Tab-separated table of C-alpha atoms and ligand atoms in Angstrom:
chain	number	residue	atom	x	y	z
W	1	MET	CA	-11.113	-61.325	204.562
W	2	ALA	CA	-11.003	-58.106	201.558
W	3	ASP	CA	-14.332	-56.563	203.062
W	4	SER	CA	-13.913	-55.864	205.905
W	5	TRP	CA	-12.236	-52.587	205.362
W	6	VAL	CA	-13.612	-50.197	207.943
W	7	ASN	CA	-13.428	-46.369	208.410
W	8	LEU	CA	-12.862	-45.482	211.760
W	9	ALA	CA	-13.541	-41.939	211.544
W	10	GLU	CA	-16.153	-40.745	213.413
W	11	ARG	CA	-15.089	-43.098	216.517
W	12	ILE	CA	-11.783	-41.788	216.790
W	13	GLY	CA	-11.811	-38.776	215.058
W	14	SER	CA	-9.106	-39.306	212.421
W	15	ASP	CA	-9.350	-40.942	209.059
W	16	LEU	CA	-8.347	-44.066	209.523
W	17	HIS	CA	-8.520	-47.236	207.877
W	18	LEU	CA	-8.240	-50.898	209.358
W	19	GLU	CA	-7.661	-53.092	206.458
W	20	LEU	CA	-7.238	-57.321	207.886
W	21	THR	CA	-6.011	-58.628	205.091
W	22	GLY	CA	-2.818	-61.185	205.189
W	23	PRO	CA	-1.714	-65.098	206.501
W	24	GLY	CA	-3.222	-65.897	210.375
W	25	GLY	CA	-5.831	-66.160	212.585
W	26	ARG	CA	-8.373	-63.261	213.154
W	27	ARG	CA	-7.103	-62.388	216.459
W	28	SER	CA	-3.609	-62.241	215.579
W	29	LEU	CA	-3.932	-59.993	212.270
W	30	LEU	CA	-6.251	-56.896	214.136
W	31	ILE	CA	-3.102	-57.501	217.020
W	32	ARG	CA	-0.907	-56.947	213.630
W	33	THR	CA	-2.924	-54.289	212.342
W	34	LEU	CA	-3.258	-52.210	214.937
W	35	ARG	CA	0.151	-52.505	215.718
W	36	ASP	CA	1.059	-51.329	212.301
W	37	ALA	CA	-1.265	-48.246	213.151
W	38	VAL	CA	0.270	-47.553	216.297
W	39	ARG	CA	4.005	-47.565	214.663
W	40	ASP	CA	3.404	-45.768	211.603
W	41	GLY	CA	1.256	-42.571	213.765
W	42	ARG	CA	-1.878	-43.367	211.802
W	43	LEU	CA	-2.754	-43.801	215.697
W	44	ALA	CA	-1.397	-41.005	218.067
W	45	PRO	CA	-0.437	-41.654	221.726
W	46	GLY	CA	-3.932	-40.712	223.294
W	47	THR	CA	-6.144	-41.992	220.794
W	48	ARG	CA	-9.613	-43.469	222.232
W	49	LEU	CA	-9.810	-46.963	220.098
W	50	PRO	CA	-13.482	-47.527	219.370
W	51	PRO	CA	-15.472	-50.363	222.437
W	52	TYR	CA	-14.971	-53.996	221.917
W	53	ARG	CA	-18.860	-54.450	220.393
W	54	SER	CA	-18.334	-51.813	218.450
W	55	LEU	CA	-15.683	-52.711	216.254
W	56	ALA	CA	-16.078	-56.468	216.182
W	57	ALA	CA	-19.862	-55.195	215.136
W	58	ASP	CA	-17.635	-53.481	212.347
W	59	LEU	CA	-15.072	-55.611	211.454
W	60	GLY	CA	-17.798	-58.920	211.669
W	61	LEU	CA	-15.521	-60.492	214.471
W	62	ALA	CA	-16.646	-61.515	217.747
W	63	ARG	CA	-16.630	-59.040	220.765
W	64	ASN	CA	-13.955	-61.397	222.043
W	65	THR	CA	-11.458	-61.436	219.782
W	66	VAL	CA	-11.390	-57.779	220.235
W	67	ALA	CA	-10.746	-57.622	223.605
W	68	GLU	CA	-8.251	-60.265	223.576
W	69	ALA	CA	-6.342	-58.067	220.754
W	70	TYR	CA	-6.722	-55.302	223.036
W	71	ALA	CA	-5.111	-56.583	226.085
W	72	GLU	CA	-2.421	-57.907	224.534
W	73	LEU	CA	-1.184	-54.523	222.724
W	74	VAL	CA	-2.185	-53.355	226.812
W	75	ALA	CA	0.177	-55.923	227.503
W	76	GLU	CA	3.152	-55.080	224.693
W	77	GLY	CA	2.933	-51.625	226.012
W	78	TRP	CA	1.306	-49.844	222.737
W	79	LEU	CA	-2.138	-49.621	224.239
W	80	VAL	CA	-3.125	-48.255	227.907
W	81	ALA	CA	-6.554	-49.133	229.266
W	82	ARG	CA	-8.270	-47.386	232.066
W	83	GLN	CA	-10.634	-47.667	234.306
W	84	GLY	CA	-13.775	-45.799	233.336
W	85	SER	CA	-11.773	-43.708	230.017
W	86	GLY	CA	-12.174	-47.516	227.953
W	87	THR	CA	-8.895	-48.250	226.079
W	88	ARG	CA	-6.258	-45.778	224.526
W	89	VAL	CA	-2.534	-45.641	222.474
W	90	ALA	CA	-0.283	-45.137	224.767
W	91	PRO	CA	1.280	-41.832	225.897
W	92	ARG	CA	4.467	-42.572	224.452
W	93	THR	CA	7.452	-41.296	222.411
W	94	GLU	CA	9.212	-43.126	220.073
W	95	PRO	CA	10.108	-46.315	221.609
W	96	VAL	CA	14.249	-46.770	222.313
W	97	ARG	CA	15.982	-48.300	220.484
W	98	LEU	CA	17.170	-52.435	221.657
W	99	PRO	CA	19.587	-53.978	221.499
W	100	ARG	CA	22.652	-52.229	221.077
W	101	VAL	CA	24.143	-51.170	223.592
W	102	ALA	CA	25.190	-47.215	224.005
W	103	LYS	CA	23.925	-46.814	220.361
W	104	ARG	CA	21.165	-44.560	219.053
W	105	THR	CA	20.000	-45.345	215.240
W	106	ALA	CA	20.320	-41.738	213.304
W	107	GLY	CA	17.109	-40.121	213.406
W	108	ALA	CA	15.464	-42.187	216.090
W	109	ALA	CA	14.313	-40.195	218.984
W	110	PRO	CA	16.497	-39.338	221.873
W	111	PRO	CA	14.215	-41.025	225.183
W	112	THR	CA	12.739	-39.220	228.115
W	113	HIS	CA	14.569	-40.721	230.355
W	114	ASN	CA	18.624	-41.479	229.817
W	115	LEU	CA	19.797	-44.357	232.688
W	116	ARG	CA	22.301	-45.877	230.229
W	117	GLN	CA	25.247	-46.041	231.442
W	118	GLY	CA	28.666	-45.206	230.059
W	119	GLN	CA	28.136	-40.652	229.954
W	120	PRO	CA	29.329	-38.579	233.088
W	121	ASP	CA	27.328	-35.857	233.650
W	122	ALA	CA	27.495	-33.784	230.878
W	123	ALA	CA	25.925	-30.166	232.514
W	124	SER	CA	28.986	-30.702	235.056
W	125	PHE	CA	31.840	-29.748	232.087
W	126	PRO	CA	33.855	-27.436	234.148
W	127	ARG	CA	33.726	-25.177	231.382
W	128	THR	CA	34.983	-22.166	233.200
W	129	ALA	CA	37.996	-23.704	234.483
W	130	TRP	CA	39.117	-25.427	231.453
W	131	LEU	CA	38.845	-22.312	229.090
W	132	ALA	CA	40.941	-20.887	231.629
W	133	ALA	CA	43.357	-23.267	231.665
W	134	ALA	CA	43.784	-23.617	227.671
W	135	ARG	CA	44.395	-19.530	228.170
W	136	ARG	CA	46.919	-20.401	230.544
W	137	ALA	CA	48.167	-22.981	228.632
W	138	LEU	CA	47.816	-21.316	225.057
W	139	GLY	CA	49.627	-18.084	226.453
W	140	ALA	CA	52.653	-19.974	227.969
W	141	ALA	CA	53.510	-22.090	225.500
W	142	PRO	CA	56.227	-22.253	223.578
W	143	ASN	CA	56.103	-21.723	218.944
W	144	ASP	CA	57.519	-24.841	219.196
W	145	ALA	CA	53.840	-26.983	220.407
W	146	PHE	CA	52.358	-25.569	217.508
W	147	GLY	CA	54.328	-27.395	215.433
W	148	PRO	CA	53.709	-31.477	214.339
W	149	GLY	CA	53.793	-32.773	217.746
W	150	ASP	CA	55.362	-35.557	219.972
W	151	PRO	CA	53.897	-38.320	218.701
W	152	GLN	CA	54.373	-39.684	222.789
W	153	GLY	CA	52.638	-36.753	223.941
W	154	ARG	CA	53.547	-33.334	225.262
W	155	HIS	CA	56.462	-33.466	227.456
W	156	GLU	CA	54.469	-30.662	229.868
W	157	LEU	CA	51.038	-33.580	229.670
W	158	ARG	CA	53.095	-36.271	230.180
W	159	ARG	CA	54.936	-35.018	233.585
W	160	ALA	CA	51.385	-34.103	235.056
W	161	LEU	CA	50.103	-37.391	234.154
W	162	ALA	CA	53.331	-39.355	236.346
W	163	GLU	CA	52.840	-37.025	239.349
W	164	TYR	CA	48.645	-37.342	239.462
W	165	LEU	CA	48.999	-40.839	238.370
W	166	GLY	CA	51.577	-41.631	241.458
W	167	ARG	CA	49.781	-39.464	243.855
W	168	ALA	CA	46.249	-40.586	243.212
W	169	ARG	CA	46.545	-43.751	241.765
W	170	GLY	CA	49.501	-45.462	243.242
W	171	VAL	CA	50.213	-46.124	239.546
W	172	ARG	CA	54.950	-46.300	239.667
W	173	THR	CA	55.968	-43.840	236.409
W	174	THR	CA	57.765	-41.431	235.434
W	175	PRO	CA	56.970	-39.381	232.008
W	176	GLU	CA	58.947	-41.511	230.006
W	177	ARG	CA	56.687	-44.308	230.067
W	178	ILE	CA	53.310	-42.712	229.440
W	179	VAL	CA	52.169	-42.258	225.774
W	180	VAL	CA	49.739	-39.728	225.439
W	181	CYS	CA	46.382	-41.195	223.289
W	182	SER	CA	42.607	-40.994	222.582
W	183	GLY	CA	41.368	-43.003	225.224
W	184	VAL	CA	40.766	-46.678	226.230
W	185	ALA	CA	39.702	-48.181	222.978
W	186	HIS	CA	42.448	-46.208	220.991
W	187	ALA	CA	45.644	-47.367	223.191
W	188	LEU	CA	43.762	-51.392	221.954
W	189	ARG	CA	43.759	-50.503	218.748
W	190	LEU	CA	47.647	-49.455	218.844
W	191	LEU	CA	48.536	-52.324	221.320
W	192	PHE	CA	46.882	-55.378	219.257
W	193	GLY	CA	46.263	-53.471	215.945
W	194	GLY	CA	49.586	-52.047	215.906
W	195	ARG	CA	50.796	-55.815	216.637
W	196	VAL	CA	52.734	-54.609	219.478
W	197	LEU	CA	50.555	-57.824	221.381
W	198	ARG	CA	49.210	-60.215	219.638
W	199	GLY	CA	45.905	-63.011	220.787
W	200	PRO	CA	44.476	-64.783	222.387
W	201	LEU	CA	43.708	-61.923	224.748
W	202	ALA	CA	42.201	-62.802	227.952
W	203	VAL	CA	38.865	-60.600	229.050
W	204	GLU	CA	36.659	-61.055	231.673
W	205	SER	CA	33.556	-62.676	230.958
W	206	TYR	CA	31.615	-58.973	231.508
W	207	GLY	CA	32.718	-56.385	229.356
W	208	LEU	CA	31.862	-53.819	227.387
W	209	ALA	CA	30.876	-55.181	223.647
W	210	PHE	CA	32.903	-52.535	221.928
W	211	HIS	CA	36.367	-53.555	223.459
W	212	ARG	CA	35.745	-56.801	222.511
W	213	SER	CA	34.027	-55.802	218.786
W	214	LEU	CA	37.872	-53.706	218.728
W	215	LEU	CA	39.857	-56.612	219.187
W	216	GLU	CA	37.943	-59.198	216.773
W	217	GLU	CA	39.056	-56.430	214.662
W	218	ALA	CA	42.037	-57.120	214.747
W	219	SER	CA	42.130	-60.704	214.883
W	220	VAL	CA	42.557	-61.165	218.377
W	221	ARG	CA	40.537	-63.981	219.870
W	222	THR	CA	39.514	-63.545	223.229
W	223	VAL	CA	38.952	-66.147	226.245
W	224	PRO	CA	37.205	-64.797	228.843
W	225	LEU	CA	37.206	-65.820	232.302
W	226	SER	CA	34.169	-66.291	234.965
W	227	LEU	CA	33.432	-63.544	238.054
W	228	ASP	CA	32.552	-63.465	241.209
W	229	GLU	CA	32.265	-61.763	244.030
W	230	ARG	CA	35.873	-61.559	244.349
W	231	GLY	CA	36.597	-59.495	240.932
W	232	ALA	CA	37.889	-61.778	237.994
W	233	ARG	CA	39.173	-65.206	238.820
W	234	THR	CA	43.085	-65.278	237.307
W	235	GLY	CA	43.134	-68.185	239.141
W	236	GLU	CA	41.787	-69.596	235.603
W	237	LEU	CA	44.661	-67.878	233.730
W	238	GLU	CA	46.873	-70.423	234.444
W	239	ASN	CA	45.119	-73.315	232.328
W	240	LEU	CA	44.292	-70.939	229.503
W	241	LYS	CA	46.644	-72.216	226.641
W	242	GLY	CA	48.283	-69.487	224.231
W	243	VAL	CA	47.043	-66.978	226.055
W	244	ARG	CA	49.898	-64.320	227.062
W	245	ALA	CA	47.755	-61.009	228.116
W	246	ALA	CA	44.540	-60.350	230.200
W	247	LEU	CA	42.776	-56.839	230.015
W	248	LEU	CA	41.011	-56.086	233.539
W	249	THR	CA	39.172	-53.578	235.711
W	250	PRO	CA	40.772	-54.513	238.721
W	251	ALA	CA	39.214	-50.806	240.314
W	252	HIS	CA	35.676	-51.718	239.687
W	253	GLN	CA	34.909	-54.720	237.031
W	254	PHE	CA	32.924	-53.183	234.778
W	255	PRO	CA	29.747	-53.708	234.810
W	256	THR	CA	29.450	-55.636	238.010
W	257	GLY	CA	30.859	-53.183	239.309
W	258	GLY	CA	33.081	-55.235	242.407
W	259	PRO	CA	36.567	-54.156	242.994
W	260	LEU	CA	39.599	-56.779	241.889
W	261	HIS	CA	40.157	-58.729	245.287
W	262	PRO	CA	43.647	-58.013	247.002
W	263	GLN	CA	44.604	-61.963	247.193
W	264	ARG	CA	43.380	-61.932	242.860
W	265	ARG	CA	45.557	-58.445	242.093
W	266	VAL	CA	49.070	-60.103	243.228
W	267	SER	CA	47.806	-63.409	242.194
W	268	ALA	CA	47.819	-62.054	238.637
W	269	VAL	CA	50.893	-60.096	238.490
W	270	GLU	CA	52.935	-63.184	239.642
W	271	TRP	CA	50.862	-65.000	236.587
W	272	ALA	CA	51.994	-62.409	234.031
W	273	ARG	CA	55.525	-62.750	235.578
W	274	THR	CA	55.706	-66.279	235.267
W	275	ARG	CA	54.415	-66.828	231.872
W	276	GLY	CA	55.922	-63.654	230.624
W	277	GLY	CA	52.699	-62.603	230.273
W	278	LEU	CA	51.098	-58.279	230.593
W	279	ILE	CA	48.499	-57.587	232.381
W	280	LEU	CA	46.115	-54.406	230.816
W	281	GLU	CA	44.810	-52.822	233.448
W	282	ASP	CA	41.635	-50.522	232.164
W	283	ASP	CA	40.788	-48.061	235.093
W	284	TYR	CA	38.301	-45.912	233.708
W	285	ASP	CA	36.539	-44.729	236.680
W	286	GLY	CA	38.940	-45.266	239.325
W	287	GLU	CA	38.446	-41.796	241.162
W	288	PHE	CA	34.537	-42.428	241.887
W	289	ARG	CA	34.923	-44.229	244.751
W	290	TYR	CA	32.207	-43.669	247.367
W	291	ASP	CA	32.598	-46.081	250.616
W	292	ARG	CA	35.765	-45.553	251.056
W	293	GLU	CA	39.811	-44.654	249.333
W	294	PRO	CA	40.150	-45.089	246.053
W	295	VAL	CA	41.622	-48.842	244.824
W	296	GLY	CA	44.595	-48.263	243.596
W	297	ALA	CA	46.459	-49.259	240.860
W	298	VAL	CA	47.550	-53.126	240.064
W	299	GLN	CA	50.287	-51.383	238.296
W	300	GLY	CA	51.974	-50.250	241.460
W	301	LEU	CA	52.556	-53.638	242.341
W	302	ASP	CA	54.543	-54.481	238.798
W	303	PRO	CA	55.393	-52.132	236.522
W	304	GLU	CA	57.026	-54.105	233.967
W	305	ARG	CA	54.503	-56.453	234.022
W	306	VAL	CA	51.688	-53.999	234.020
W	307	VAL	CA	50.323	-51.643	231.080
W	308	TYR	CA	48.096	-49.053	233.057
W	309	ILE	CA	45.346	-47.255	230.217
W	310	GLY	CA	43.252	-44.126	231.499
W	311	SER	CA	41.269	-41.763	230.148
W	312	LEU	CA	39.215	-38.093	231.046
W	313	SER	CA	35.737	-39.991	229.308
W	314	LYS	CA	34.279	-41.008	233.013
W	315	SER	CA	36.261	-38.184	235.082
W	316	LEU	CA	35.900	-35.318	232.842
W	317	SER	CA	34.474	-35.951	228.883
W	318	PRO	CA	34.240	-37.959	226.423
W	319	ALA	CA	34.699	-35.151	223.638
W	320	LEU	CA	37.785	-34.385	224.793
W	321	ARG	CA	39.372	-37.916	223.401
W	322	LEU	CA	42.602	-38.144	225.591
W	323	GLY	CA	43.831	-41.144	227.413
W	324	TRP	CA	46.965	-42.222	228.249
W	325	MET	CA	49.258	-45.674	228.726
W	326	VAL	CA	51.705	-45.982	231.553
W	327	LEU	CA	53.727	-48.994	230.135
W	328	PRO	CA	56.291	-51.489	230.643
W	329	GLU	CA	60.142	-50.500	229.460
W	330	HIS	CA	60.332	-53.032	226.487
W	331	LEU	CA	56.477	-51.864	224.986
W	332	LEU	CA	57.644	-48.174	224.906
W	333	ALA	CA	59.617	-48.385	221.546
W	334	PRO	CA	56.671	-50.860	219.732
W	335	VAL	CA	53.445	-49.168	220.869
W	336	LEU	CA	56.043	-45.356	219.655
W	337	ALA	CA	56.535	-47.168	216.208
W	338	ALA	CA	52.747	-48.180	216.495
W	339	LYS	CA	51.659	-44.848	216.845
W	340	GLY	CA	53.846	-43.482	214.082
W	341	GLU	CA	55.447	-40.169	213.152
W	342	ARG	CA	52.475	-38.043	213.332
W	343	GLU	CA	50.768	-37.101	216.311
W	344	ALA	CA	46.623	-37.934	214.583
W	345	TRP	CA	44.573	-38.085	217.295
W	346	ALA	CA	45.530	-36.192	220.585
W	347	SER	CA	45.334	-32.377	220.305
W	348	VAL	CA	48.072	-30.835	221.264
W	349	VAL	CA	46.152	-27.320	222.551
W	350	ASP	CA	44.209	-30.044	224.207
W	351	GLN	CA	47.282	-31.591	226.104
W	352	LEU	CA	48.899	-28.323	226.966
W	353	THR	CA	45.478	-27.842	229.053
W	354	LEU	CA	44.787	-30.327	230.671
W	355	ALA	CA	48.283	-30.404	231.348
W	356	ASP	CA	47.689	-26.604	233.348
W	357	PHE	CA	43.775	-28.279	234.526
W	358	ILE	CA	45.627	-30.888	236.515
W	359	ASP	CA	48.505	-29.031	237.608
W	360	SER	CA	47.093	-26.102	239.042
W	361	GLY	CA	44.664	-28.342	240.887
W	362	HIS	CA	41.242	-28.164	239.055
W	363	TYR	CA	41.505	-31.424	237.631
W	364	ASP	CA	40.896	-32.516	241.434
W	365	ARG	CA	38.536	-30.168	242.425
W	366	HIS	CA	36.598	-31.365	239.940
W	367	ILE	CA	36.539	-35.138	240.470
W	368	ARG	CA	36.301	-34.448	244.322
W	369	ARG	CA	32.930	-32.394	243.449
W	370	MET	CA	31.829	-34.948	241.027
W	371	ARG	CA	32.622	-37.221	243.166
W	372	GLN	CA	29.964	-36.121	245.956
W	373	ARG	CA	27.617	-35.089	243.183
W	374	TYR	CA	27.241	-38.682	241.944
W	375	ARG	CA	27.229	-40.450	245.846
W	376	ALA	CA	23.868	-38.042	245.946
W	377	ARG	CA	22.840	-39.534	242.416
W	378	ARG	CA	23.811	-42.989	243.706
W	379	ASP	CA	22.084	-42.676	247.469
W	380	ARG	CA	19.063	-41.723	246.069
W	381	LEU	CA	18.694	-44.638	243.505
W	382	VAL	CA	19.473	-46.910	246.131
W	383	ALA	CA	16.574	-45.082	248.819
W	384	THR	CA	13.998	-45.321	245.660
W	385	LEU	CA	14.444	-48.738	245.393
W	386	ALA	CA	13.965	-49.351	249.282
W	387	ALA	CA	11.149	-47.923	248.919
W	388	ASN	CA	9.224	-48.444	246.013
W	389	ALA	CA	11.095	-51.673	244.927
W	390	PRO	CA	12.691	-53.453	247.604
W	391	HIS	CA	13.079	-56.996	246.458
W	392	ILE	CA	15.284	-55.549	243.860
W	393	ALA	CA	19.458	-55.395	245.002
W	394	PRO	CA	21.029	-53.016	243.386
W	395	THR	CA	24.599	-54.384	243.534
W	396	GLY	CA	28.276	-52.940	242.689
W	397	ILE	CA	27.514	-49.461	243.989
W	398	ALA	CA	30.583	-48.878	245.765
W	399	ALA	CA	32.029	-46.605	242.805
W	400	GLY	CA	31.691	-45.758	239.162
W	401	LEU	CA	28.860	-44.058	237.729
W	402	HIS	CA	26.301	-46.867	237.193
W	403	ALA	CA	25.097	-49.890	238.992
W	404	VAL	CA	23.894	-53.207	238.351
W	405	LEU	CA	19.845	-54.131	240.080
W	406	ARG	CA	19.681	-57.711	240.378
W	407	LEU	CA	16.377	-58.795	239.015
W	408	PRO	CA	14.298	-62.169	239.628
W	409	PRO	CA	15.655	-64.991	237.093
W	410	GLY	CA	14.060	-64.582	234.143
W	411	THR	CA	12.443	-61.170	233.820
W	412	GLU	CA	16.008	-59.476	232.584
W	413	HIS	CA	14.583	-59.167	229.009
W	414	SER	CA	11.476	-58.062	229.511
W	415	ALA	CA	12.507	-55.600	231.660
W	416	VAL	CA	14.944	-54.375	229.425
W	417	LYS	CA	11.585	-54.186	226.515
W	418	ALA	CA	8.921	-52.494	229.257
W	419	ALA	CA	12.479	-49.852	229.404
W	420	ALA	CA	12.117	-49.285	225.864
W	421	TRP	CA	8.627	-49.038	225.471
W	422	GLN	CA	8.600	-46.082	228.233
W	423	SER	CA	10.864	-44.246	226.567
W	424	ILE	CA	13.940	-45.472	229.713
W	425	ALA	CA	17.452	-45.918	227.744
W	426	LEU	CA	19.398	-48.569	229.676
W	427	ASP	CA	20.751	-51.709	229.291
W	428	GLY	CA	20.233	-55.490	230.476
W	429	LEU	CA	23.926	-57.149	231.596
W	430	ALA	CA	22.910	-59.605	228.886
W	431	GLY	CA	24.580	-56.912	226.326
W	432	PHE	CA	27.875	-56.950	228.155
W	433	ARG	CA	27.988	-61.029	228.408
W	434	HIS	CA	31.223	-62.847	226.293
W	435	PRO	CA	29.306	-65.128	224.048
W	436	ALA	CA	31.683	-67.541	224.544
W	437	ALA	CA	31.629	-66.841	228.722
W	438	THR	CA	30.251	-70.077	230.502
W	439	MET	CA	29.444	-68.893	234.491
W	440	PRO	CA	26.154	-68.659	235.269
W	441	ALA	CA	23.888	-65.516	234.089
W	442	ASP	CA	22.229	-63.535	236.129
W	443	ASP	CA	19.835	-60.877	235.578
W	444	GLY	CA	20.218	-57.457	235.941
W	445	LEU	CA	19.949	-54.234	234.772
W	446	VAL	CA	22.736	-51.550	234.765
W	447	VAL	CA	21.871	-48.402	235.124
W	448	GLY	CA	23.901	-45.126	234.942
W	449	TYR	CA	22.555	-42.741	236.993
W	450	ALA	CA	25.492	-40.083	235.815
W	451	THR	CA	23.354	-38.922	232.860
W	452	PRO	CA	20.207	-37.085	233.244
W	453	PRO	CA	19.888	-33.657	233.956
W	454	ASP	CA	18.757	-32.683	237.948
W	455	HIS	CA	15.580	-31.468	237.207
W	456	GLY	CA	14.859	-35.502	235.115
W	457	TYR	CA	16.510	-37.613	237.750
W	458	GLY	CA	13.636	-38.107	239.743
W	459	PRO	CA	11.238	-38.911	237.233
W	460	ALA	CA	13.573	-41.454	235.843
W	461	LEU	CA	14.040	-43.388	238.917
W	462	GLU	CA	10.114	-43.261	239.306
W	463	ALA	CA	9.623	-44.795	235.568
W	464	LEU	CA	12.700	-47.062	236.179
W	465	CYS	CA	10.492	-48.250	239.892
W	466	GLN	CA	7.438	-49.126	236.795
W	467	VAL	CA	9.090	-51.272	234.781
W	468	LEU	CA	11.016	-53.369	237.098
W	469	PRO	CA	9.723	-57.143	237.584
W	470	PRO	CA	7.054	-57.231	241.011
W	471	ALA	CA	8.369	-59.356	243.705
W	472	GLU	CA	6.987	-62.955	242.983
W	473	SER	CA	4.346	-64.166	245.622
K	501	PLP	C1	35.105	-50.422	230.967
K	501	PLP	C2	35.417	-49.255	230.381
K	501	PLP	N1	36.571	-49.074	229.421
K	501	PLP	C3	36.856	-47.721	229.363
K	501	PLP	C4	36.198	-46.547	228.924
K	501	PLP	C5	36.615	-45.374	228.442
K	501	PLP	O1	36.604	-45.647	227.083
K	501	PLP	P1	37.694	-44.410	226.230
K	501	PLP	O2	38.562	-43.962	226.824
K	501	PLP	O3	38.013	-45.142	224.825
K	501	PLP	O4	36.665	-42.961	226.083
K	501	PLP	C6	34.543	-47.215	229.026
K	501	PLP	C7	33.798	-45.800	228.866
K	501	PLP	O5	33.884	-44.665	229.070
K	501	PLP	C8	34.649	-48.228	229.917
K	501	PLP	O6	33.354	-48.307	230.436
């Protein structure tokens, strides 16, 4: 096919050569060649392609071959066909890279619509109140605050946290049981990488892949617990050989969204008591509950059998890298030993600022303000779906910063792909599933509603509705 090399300059107004060489039939060769031309930018978005007949004549192909190739590229999202205006290269920016969860390739263009779960609304960071707290904290700090620092964390912060967590989350603790760290991931690294605890560890069948891989790096085998409408099936713990600890998200299962049923909370703690084991409670967004009072921490049931782990990553900002563990007594010394002499993680200045921010009531105020804001966002998502895609059920919506849209079986992969081509960043449920999970795999999209700026939220929801699978007829 060496003579099928053509110059389309006069028809599409650019210096483009299509060379149909290589293996495969003519149709797939043409598809591949056109796709490559769009991908590498030789065919720019909006460029009108020649009519079937003339391209077929130029390339010595059957008209149908060209028509089929165009149709395939339209279905893949590379081209768009409009009545009366022919076939054009789709008007889109760089596709979002898939299927990594919460990762963007260095140098890739940011998505047009960011509906990926994981981040709070960055524009709502309370800059003025945080600055004022920092100023007060720095003014009041004793000189020793500017020394090497206490690996357990500043006592001002541990005192403020003990009061706040008791009042707002039902955690039973004193400042002496709290260890400040840089977030949930750091807590898991200290516990398992520091050999305070050993695997195998029970985890939920759907969870954060990042946590699973950091556990793997610490040579900890994870064993999946099934989930149902009551949350993790904690009854399965009894049959797991060698498992002495379970990592759970009781306030708001991540990512499917329900709270752990009260009976399951009790049975998990009972299991830990009988087995001499532990529940690791990841309370990553426990404050954000919309339709009733927040669900209190499981830790309140038995502080000696539960490690409570919290973080500012959802409530304030993941950039602060501040979190905390509330430990049973017997784990305090080993965790501090794992942490080592020098605090290498959480800035003392930020710790003092947070202590002031909590003590002065600004943290509570911020949470209340954000709760209203996220609730309004959630309501808008639910209303948009009801109006435009009533066959898609949003679930896990009573709390948190994301919802799971349940899809008809077998449609998740194509919906995620379609979203990527429309430059919408989001994840399918499959990206959160434990590789050894045995429960049925439901199709769904995990949609974060906190991140888009106000002016971008409506367009993001509109774009989302365009990529949802149609109702089955
Ligand atoms: C399930 C889950 N746990 C914990 C966190 C917080 O992690 P970190 O405190 O390490 O930022 C997140 C995300 O913010 C999460 O989705």
